Short mmCIF file of N, CA and C and ligand atoms in Angstrom, two decimals:
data_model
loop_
_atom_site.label_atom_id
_atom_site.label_comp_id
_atom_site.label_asym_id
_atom_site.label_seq_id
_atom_site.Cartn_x
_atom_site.Cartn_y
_atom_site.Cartn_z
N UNK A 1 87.11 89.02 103.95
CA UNK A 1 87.61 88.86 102.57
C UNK A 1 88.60 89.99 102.26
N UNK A 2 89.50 89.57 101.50
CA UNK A 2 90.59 90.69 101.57
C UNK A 2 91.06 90.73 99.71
N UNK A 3 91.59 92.32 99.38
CA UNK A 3 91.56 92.01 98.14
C UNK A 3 93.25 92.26 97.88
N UNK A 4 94.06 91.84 97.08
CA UNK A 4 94.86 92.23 96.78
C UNK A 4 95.43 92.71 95.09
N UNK A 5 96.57 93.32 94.89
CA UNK A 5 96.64 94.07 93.48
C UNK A 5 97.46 93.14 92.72
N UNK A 6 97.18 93.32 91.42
CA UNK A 6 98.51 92.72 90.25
C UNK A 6 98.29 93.05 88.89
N UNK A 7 99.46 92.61 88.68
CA UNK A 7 99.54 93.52 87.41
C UNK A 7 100.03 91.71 86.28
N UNK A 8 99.55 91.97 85.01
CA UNK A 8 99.78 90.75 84.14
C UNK A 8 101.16 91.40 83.55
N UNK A 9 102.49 91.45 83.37
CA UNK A 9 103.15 92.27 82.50
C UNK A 9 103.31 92.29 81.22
N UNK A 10 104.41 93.00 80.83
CA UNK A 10 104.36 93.03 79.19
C UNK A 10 104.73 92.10 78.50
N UNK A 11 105.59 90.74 79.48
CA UNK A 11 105.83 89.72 78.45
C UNK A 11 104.89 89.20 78.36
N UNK A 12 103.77 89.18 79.33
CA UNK A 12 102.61 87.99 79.24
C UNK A 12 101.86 88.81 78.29
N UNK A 13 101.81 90.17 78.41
CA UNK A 13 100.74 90.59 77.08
C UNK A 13 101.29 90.73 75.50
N UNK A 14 102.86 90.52 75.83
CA UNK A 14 102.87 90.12 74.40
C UNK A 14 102.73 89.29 73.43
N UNK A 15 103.13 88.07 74.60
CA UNK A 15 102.85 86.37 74.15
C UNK A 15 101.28 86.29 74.03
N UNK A 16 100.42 86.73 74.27
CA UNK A 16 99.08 86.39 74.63
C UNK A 16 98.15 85.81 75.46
N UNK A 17 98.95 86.25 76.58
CA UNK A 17 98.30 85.18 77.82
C UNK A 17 97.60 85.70 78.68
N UNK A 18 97.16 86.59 78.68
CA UNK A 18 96.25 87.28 79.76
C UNK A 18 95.40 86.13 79.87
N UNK A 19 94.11 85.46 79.05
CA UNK A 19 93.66 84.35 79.40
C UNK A 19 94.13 83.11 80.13
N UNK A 20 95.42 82.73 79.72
CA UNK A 20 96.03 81.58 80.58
C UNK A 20 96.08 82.06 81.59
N UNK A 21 96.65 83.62 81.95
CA UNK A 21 97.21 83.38 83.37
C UNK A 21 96.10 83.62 84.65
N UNK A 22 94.78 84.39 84.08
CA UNK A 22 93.57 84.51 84.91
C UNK A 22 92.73 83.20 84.73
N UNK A 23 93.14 82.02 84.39
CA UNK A 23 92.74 81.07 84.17
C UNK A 23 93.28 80.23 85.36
N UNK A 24 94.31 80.02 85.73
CA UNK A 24 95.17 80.10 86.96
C UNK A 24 94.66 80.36 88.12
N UNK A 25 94.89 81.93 87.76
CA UNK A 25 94.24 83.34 89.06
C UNK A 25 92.59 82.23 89.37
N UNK A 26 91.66 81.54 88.35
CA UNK A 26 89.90 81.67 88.66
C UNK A 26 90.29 80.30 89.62
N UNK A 27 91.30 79.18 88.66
CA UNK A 27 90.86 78.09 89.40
C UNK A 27 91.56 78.18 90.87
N UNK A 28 92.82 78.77 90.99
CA UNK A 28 92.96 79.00 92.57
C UNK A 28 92.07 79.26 93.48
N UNK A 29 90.66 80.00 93.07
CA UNK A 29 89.75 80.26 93.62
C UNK A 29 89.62 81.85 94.17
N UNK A 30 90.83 82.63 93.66
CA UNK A 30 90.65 84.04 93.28
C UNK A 30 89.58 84.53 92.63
N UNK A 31 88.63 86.19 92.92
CA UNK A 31 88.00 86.60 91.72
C UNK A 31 88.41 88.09 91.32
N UNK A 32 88.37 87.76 89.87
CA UNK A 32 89.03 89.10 89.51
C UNK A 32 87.55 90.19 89.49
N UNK A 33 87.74 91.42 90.50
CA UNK A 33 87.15 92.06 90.75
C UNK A 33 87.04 93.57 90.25
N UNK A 34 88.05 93.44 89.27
CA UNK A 34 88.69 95.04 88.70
C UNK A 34 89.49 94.74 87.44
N UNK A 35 89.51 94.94 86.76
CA UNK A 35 90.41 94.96 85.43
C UNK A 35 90.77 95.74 83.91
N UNK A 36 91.86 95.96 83.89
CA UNK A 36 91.84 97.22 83.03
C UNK A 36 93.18 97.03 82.21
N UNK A 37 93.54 97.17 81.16
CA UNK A 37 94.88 97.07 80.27
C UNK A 37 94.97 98.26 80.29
N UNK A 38 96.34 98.80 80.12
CA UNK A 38 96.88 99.88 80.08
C UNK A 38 98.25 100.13 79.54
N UNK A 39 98.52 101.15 79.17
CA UNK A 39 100.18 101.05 78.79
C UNK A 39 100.56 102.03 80.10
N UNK A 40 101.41 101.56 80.95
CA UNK A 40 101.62 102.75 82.12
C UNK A 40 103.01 104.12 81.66
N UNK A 41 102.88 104.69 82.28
CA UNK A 41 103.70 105.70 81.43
C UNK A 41 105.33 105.76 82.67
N UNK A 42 105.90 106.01 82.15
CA UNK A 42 107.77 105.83 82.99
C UNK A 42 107.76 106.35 84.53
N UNK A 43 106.69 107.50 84.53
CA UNK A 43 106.52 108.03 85.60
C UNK A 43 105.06 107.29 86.61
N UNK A 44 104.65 106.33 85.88
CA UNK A 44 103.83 105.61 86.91
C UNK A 44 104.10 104.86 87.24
N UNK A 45 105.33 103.92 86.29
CA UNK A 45 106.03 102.76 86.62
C UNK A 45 107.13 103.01 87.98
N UNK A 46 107.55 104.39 87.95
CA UNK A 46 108.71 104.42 88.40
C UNK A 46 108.20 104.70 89.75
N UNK A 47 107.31 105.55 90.41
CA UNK A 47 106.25 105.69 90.78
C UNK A 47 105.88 104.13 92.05
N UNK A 48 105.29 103.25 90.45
CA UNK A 48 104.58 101.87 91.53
C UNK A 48 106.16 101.31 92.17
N UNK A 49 107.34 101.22 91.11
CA UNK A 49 108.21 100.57 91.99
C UNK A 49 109.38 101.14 92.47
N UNK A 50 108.76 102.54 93.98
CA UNK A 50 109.73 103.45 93.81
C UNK A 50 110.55 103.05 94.79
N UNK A 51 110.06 101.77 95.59
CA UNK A 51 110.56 100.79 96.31
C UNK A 51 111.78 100.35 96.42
N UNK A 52 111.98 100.33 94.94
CA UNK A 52 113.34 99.59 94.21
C UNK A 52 114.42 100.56 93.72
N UNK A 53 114.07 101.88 94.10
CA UNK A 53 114.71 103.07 93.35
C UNK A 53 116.45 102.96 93.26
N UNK A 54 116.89 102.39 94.78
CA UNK A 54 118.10 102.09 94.69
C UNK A 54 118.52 100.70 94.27
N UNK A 55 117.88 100.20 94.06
CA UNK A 55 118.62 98.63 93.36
C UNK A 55 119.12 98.62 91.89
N UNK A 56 120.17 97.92 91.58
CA UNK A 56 120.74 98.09 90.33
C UNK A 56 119.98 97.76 89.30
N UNK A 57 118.87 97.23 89.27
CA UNK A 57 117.86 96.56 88.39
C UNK A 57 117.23 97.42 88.06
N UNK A 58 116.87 99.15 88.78
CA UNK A 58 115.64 99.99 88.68
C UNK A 58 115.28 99.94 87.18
N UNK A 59 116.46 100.88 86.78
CA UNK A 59 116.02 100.71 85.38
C UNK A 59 115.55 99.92 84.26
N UNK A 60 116.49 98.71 83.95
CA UNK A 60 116.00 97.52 84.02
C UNK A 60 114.47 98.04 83.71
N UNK A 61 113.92 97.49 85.14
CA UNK A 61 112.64 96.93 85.38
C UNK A 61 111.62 97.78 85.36
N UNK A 62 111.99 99.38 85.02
CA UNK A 62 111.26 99.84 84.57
C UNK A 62 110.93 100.60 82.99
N UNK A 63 112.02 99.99 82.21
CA UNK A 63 111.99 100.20 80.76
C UNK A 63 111.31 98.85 80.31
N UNK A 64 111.23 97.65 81.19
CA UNK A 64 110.63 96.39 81.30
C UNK A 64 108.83 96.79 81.12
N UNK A 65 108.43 97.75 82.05
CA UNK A 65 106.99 97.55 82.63
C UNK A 65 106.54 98.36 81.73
N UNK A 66 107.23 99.63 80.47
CA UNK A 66 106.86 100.02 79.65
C UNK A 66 106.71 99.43 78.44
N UNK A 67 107.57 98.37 78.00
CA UNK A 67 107.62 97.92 77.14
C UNK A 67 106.86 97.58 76.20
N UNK A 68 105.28 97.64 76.89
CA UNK A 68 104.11 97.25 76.14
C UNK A 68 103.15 97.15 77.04
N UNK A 69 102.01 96.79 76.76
CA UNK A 69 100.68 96.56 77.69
C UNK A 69 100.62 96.01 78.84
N UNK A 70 100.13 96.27 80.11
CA UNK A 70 100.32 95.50 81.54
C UNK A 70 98.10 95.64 81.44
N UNK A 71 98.05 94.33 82.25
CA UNK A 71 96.48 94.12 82.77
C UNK A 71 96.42 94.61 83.95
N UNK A 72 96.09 95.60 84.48
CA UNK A 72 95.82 95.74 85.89
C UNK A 72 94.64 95.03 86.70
N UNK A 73 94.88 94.88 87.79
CA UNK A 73 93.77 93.43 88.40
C UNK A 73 93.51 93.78 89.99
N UNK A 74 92.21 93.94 90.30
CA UNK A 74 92.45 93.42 92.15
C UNK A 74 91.79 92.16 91.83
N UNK A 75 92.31 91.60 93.02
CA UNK A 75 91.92 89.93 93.19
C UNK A 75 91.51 89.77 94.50
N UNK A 76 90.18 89.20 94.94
CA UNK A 76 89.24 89.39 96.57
C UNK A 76 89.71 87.53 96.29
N UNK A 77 90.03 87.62 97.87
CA UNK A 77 89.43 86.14 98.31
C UNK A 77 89.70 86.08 99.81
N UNK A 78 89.54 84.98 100.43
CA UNK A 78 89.84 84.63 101.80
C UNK A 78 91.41 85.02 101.74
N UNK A 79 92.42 86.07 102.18
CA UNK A 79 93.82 85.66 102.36
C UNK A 79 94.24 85.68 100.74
N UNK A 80 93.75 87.08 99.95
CA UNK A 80 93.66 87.03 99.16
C UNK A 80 95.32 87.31 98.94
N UNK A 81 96.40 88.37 99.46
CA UNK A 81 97.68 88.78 99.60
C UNK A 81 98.53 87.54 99.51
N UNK A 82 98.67 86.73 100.15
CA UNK A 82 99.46 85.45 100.63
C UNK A 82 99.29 84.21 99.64
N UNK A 83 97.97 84.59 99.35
CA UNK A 83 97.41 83.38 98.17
C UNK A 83 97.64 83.31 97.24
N UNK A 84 97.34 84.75 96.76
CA UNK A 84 98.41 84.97 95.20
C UNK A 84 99.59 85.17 94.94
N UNK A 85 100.84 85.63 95.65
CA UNK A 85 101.68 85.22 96.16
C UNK A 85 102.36 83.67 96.00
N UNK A 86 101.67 82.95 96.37
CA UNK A 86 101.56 81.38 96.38
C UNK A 86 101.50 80.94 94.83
N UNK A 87 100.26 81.39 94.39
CA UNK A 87 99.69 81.10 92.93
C UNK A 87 100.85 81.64 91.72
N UNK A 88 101.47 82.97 92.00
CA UNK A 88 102.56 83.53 91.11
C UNK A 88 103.68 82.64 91.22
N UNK A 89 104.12 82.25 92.52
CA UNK A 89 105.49 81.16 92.64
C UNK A 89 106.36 82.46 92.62
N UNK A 90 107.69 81.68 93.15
CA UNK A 90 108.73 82.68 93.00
C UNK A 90 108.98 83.75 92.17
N UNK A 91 109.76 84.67 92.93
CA UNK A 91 110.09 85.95 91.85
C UNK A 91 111.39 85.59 90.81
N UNK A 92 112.54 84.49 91.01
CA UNK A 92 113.12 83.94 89.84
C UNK A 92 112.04 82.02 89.63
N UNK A 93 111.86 82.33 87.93
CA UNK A 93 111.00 81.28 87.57
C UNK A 93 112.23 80.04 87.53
N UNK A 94 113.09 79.88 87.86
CA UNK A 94 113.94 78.70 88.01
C UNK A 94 113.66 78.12 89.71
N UNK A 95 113.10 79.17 90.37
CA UNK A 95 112.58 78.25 91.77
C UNK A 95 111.19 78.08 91.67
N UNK A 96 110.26 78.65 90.94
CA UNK A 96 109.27 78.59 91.47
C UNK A 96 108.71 76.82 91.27
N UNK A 97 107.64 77.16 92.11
CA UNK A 97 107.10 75.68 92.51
C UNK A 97 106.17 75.25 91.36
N UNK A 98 105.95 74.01 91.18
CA UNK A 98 105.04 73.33 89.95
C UNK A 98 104.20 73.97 89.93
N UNK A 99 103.18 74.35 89.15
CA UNK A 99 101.91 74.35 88.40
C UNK A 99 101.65 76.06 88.77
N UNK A 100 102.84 76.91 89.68
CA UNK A 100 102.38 78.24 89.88
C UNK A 100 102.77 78.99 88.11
N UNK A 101 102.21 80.32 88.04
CA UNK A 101 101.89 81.34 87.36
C UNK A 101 103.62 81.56 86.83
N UNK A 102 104.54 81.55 87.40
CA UNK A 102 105.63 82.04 86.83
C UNK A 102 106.65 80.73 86.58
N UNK A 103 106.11 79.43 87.23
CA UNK A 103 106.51 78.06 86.97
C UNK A 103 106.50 78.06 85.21
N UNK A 104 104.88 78.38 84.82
CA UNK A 104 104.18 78.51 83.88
C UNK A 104 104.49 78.90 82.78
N UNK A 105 105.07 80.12 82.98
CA UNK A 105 105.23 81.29 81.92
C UNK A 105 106.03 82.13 82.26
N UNK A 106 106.66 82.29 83.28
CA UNK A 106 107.99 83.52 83.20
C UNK A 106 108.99 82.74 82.40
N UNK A 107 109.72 83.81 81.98
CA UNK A 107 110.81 83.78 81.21
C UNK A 107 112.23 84.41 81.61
N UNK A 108 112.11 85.20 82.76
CA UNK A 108 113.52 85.29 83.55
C UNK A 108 113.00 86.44 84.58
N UNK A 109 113.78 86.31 85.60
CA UNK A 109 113.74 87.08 86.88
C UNK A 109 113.24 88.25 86.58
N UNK A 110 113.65 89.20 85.37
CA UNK A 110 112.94 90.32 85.27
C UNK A 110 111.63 89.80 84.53
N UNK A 111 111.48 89.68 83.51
CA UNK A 111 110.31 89.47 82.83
C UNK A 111 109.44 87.96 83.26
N UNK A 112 109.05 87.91 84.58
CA UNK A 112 108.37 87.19 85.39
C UNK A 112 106.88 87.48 85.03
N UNK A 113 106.44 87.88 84.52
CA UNK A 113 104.97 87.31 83.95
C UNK A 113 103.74 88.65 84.62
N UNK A 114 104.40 88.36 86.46
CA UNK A 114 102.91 88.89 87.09
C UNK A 114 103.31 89.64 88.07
N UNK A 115 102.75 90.75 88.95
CA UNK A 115 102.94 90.87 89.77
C UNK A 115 102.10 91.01 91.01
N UNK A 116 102.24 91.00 92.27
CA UNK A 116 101.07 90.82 93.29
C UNK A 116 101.72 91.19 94.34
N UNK A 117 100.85 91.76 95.13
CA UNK A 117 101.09 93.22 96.31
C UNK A 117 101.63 92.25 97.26
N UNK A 118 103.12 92.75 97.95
CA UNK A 118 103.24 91.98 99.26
C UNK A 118 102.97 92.10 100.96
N UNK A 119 101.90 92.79 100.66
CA UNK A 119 101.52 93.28 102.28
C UNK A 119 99.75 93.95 102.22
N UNK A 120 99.26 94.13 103.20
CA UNK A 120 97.45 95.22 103.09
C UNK A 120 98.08 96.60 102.90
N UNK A 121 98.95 97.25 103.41
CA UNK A 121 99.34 98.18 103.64
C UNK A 121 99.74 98.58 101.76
N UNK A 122 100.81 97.71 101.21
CA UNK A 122 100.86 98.09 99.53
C UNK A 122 99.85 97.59 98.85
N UNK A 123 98.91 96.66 98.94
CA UNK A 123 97.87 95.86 98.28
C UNK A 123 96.98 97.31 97.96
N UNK A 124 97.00 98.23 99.35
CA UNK A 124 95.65 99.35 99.54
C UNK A 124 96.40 100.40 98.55
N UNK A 125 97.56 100.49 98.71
CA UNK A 125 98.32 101.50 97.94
C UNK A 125 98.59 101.63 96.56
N UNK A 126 98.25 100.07 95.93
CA UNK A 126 98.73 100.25 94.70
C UNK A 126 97.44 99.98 94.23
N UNK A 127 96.33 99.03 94.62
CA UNK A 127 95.14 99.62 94.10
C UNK A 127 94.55 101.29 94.12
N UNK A 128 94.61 101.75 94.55
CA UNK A 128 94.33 103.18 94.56
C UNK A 128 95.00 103.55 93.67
N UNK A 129 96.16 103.21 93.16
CA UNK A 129 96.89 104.09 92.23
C UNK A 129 96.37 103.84 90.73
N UNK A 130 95.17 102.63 90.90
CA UNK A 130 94.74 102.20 89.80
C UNK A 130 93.51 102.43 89.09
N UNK A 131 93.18 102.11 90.24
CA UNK A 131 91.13 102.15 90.56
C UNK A 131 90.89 102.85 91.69
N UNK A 132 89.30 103.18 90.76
CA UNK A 132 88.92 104.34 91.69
C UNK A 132 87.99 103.33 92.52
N UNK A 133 87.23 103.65 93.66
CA UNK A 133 86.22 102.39 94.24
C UNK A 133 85.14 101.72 94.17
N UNK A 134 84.54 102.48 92.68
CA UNK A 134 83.44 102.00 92.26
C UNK A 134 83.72 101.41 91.16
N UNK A 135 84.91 100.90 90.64
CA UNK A 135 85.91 100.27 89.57
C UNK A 135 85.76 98.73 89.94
N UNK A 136 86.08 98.78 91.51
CA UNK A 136 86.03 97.51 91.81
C UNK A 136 84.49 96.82 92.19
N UNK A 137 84.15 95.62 91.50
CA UNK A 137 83.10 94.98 91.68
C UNK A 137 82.88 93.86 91.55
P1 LIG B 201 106.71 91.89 92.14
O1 LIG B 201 106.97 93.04 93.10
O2 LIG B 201 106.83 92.30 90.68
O3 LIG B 201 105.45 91.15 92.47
P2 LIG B 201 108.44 90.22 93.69
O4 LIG B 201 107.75 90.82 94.87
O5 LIG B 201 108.44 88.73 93.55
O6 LIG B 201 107.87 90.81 92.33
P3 LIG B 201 110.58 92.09 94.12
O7 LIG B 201 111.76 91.78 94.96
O8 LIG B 201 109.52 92.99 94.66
O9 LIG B 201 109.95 90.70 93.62
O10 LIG B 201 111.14 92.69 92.75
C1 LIG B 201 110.28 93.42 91.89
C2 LIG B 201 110.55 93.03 90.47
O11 LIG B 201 111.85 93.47 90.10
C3 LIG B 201 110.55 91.53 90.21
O12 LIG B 201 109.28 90.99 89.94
C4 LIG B 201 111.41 91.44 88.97
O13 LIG B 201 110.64 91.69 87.80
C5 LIG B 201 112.40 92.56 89.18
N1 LIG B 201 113.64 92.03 89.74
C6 LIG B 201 113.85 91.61 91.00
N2 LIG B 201 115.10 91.17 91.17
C7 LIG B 201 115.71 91.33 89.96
C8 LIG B 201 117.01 91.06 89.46
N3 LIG B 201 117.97 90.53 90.24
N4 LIG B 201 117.27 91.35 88.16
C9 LIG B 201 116.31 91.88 87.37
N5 LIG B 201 115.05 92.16 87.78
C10 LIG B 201 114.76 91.88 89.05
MG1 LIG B 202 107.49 92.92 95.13
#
């Protein structure tokens, strides 16, 4: 069983959807094993996506992840990385596929709804940056 990380963002917590979208996350057959709202601060955002440091979007997308409340989440299942992944749909919501999470509810390439770890190696990395290990249960 493998767990992977995500985050609900600030458009979904402004609209009110944290329920819709772990509603999604249960029936895929994900379980949310950790969960916590938070407002993250510029230097944690910048931090989780320091990945992106040189892309023209950085900023952008990280005056984006402050903007308001994010849900932090691990999610366990069989192939839990790849699955949710699947379940979010594309990172622009004009491709993603029917009935996924950003099909759903994103509202444009940046303000895409969700996010979810793309590898074990960042899944392990960005949970830690969240939860401690007795958080998760
Ligand atoms: P995430 O890492 O948030 O799960 P992703 O893996 O689908 O999304 P990445 O390529 O890692 O996509 O990009 C990280 C985030 O940066 C995207 O979710 C999106 O919010 C933002 N982003 C990516 N490309 C653009 C772009 N062209 N313009 C604005 N924002 C972008
Ligand atoms: Mg990514």
């Amino acid at each position: 069983v493998e767990h992977t990380f995500s985050i609900i963002k600030p458009d979904a917590t402004k609209r009110n959807l944290t329920g819709s979208v772990n509603a999604v996350i249960e029936k895929a057959g994900l379980r949310i094993v950790a969960q916590k709202r938070v407002q993250m601060t510029r230097a944690q955002a910048e931090t989780f996506y320091a990945i992106h440091r040189e892309r023209p979007f950085f900023g952008e997308l990280v005056d984006f992840m402050v903007s308001g409340p994010v849900v932090v989440q691990v999610l366990e299942g069989e192939d839990a990385i790849v699955r949710y992944r699947d379940v979010m749909g594309a990172t622009n919501p004009a491709n993603a596929a029917e009935g996924t999470i950003r099909k759903l509810f994103a509202l444009s390439v940046g303000e895409n709804t969700v996010h979810g770890s793309d590898s074990r190696e960042n899944a392990a990395i960005e949970i830690a940056q969240f939860f401690a290990g007795n958080e998760i249960v």
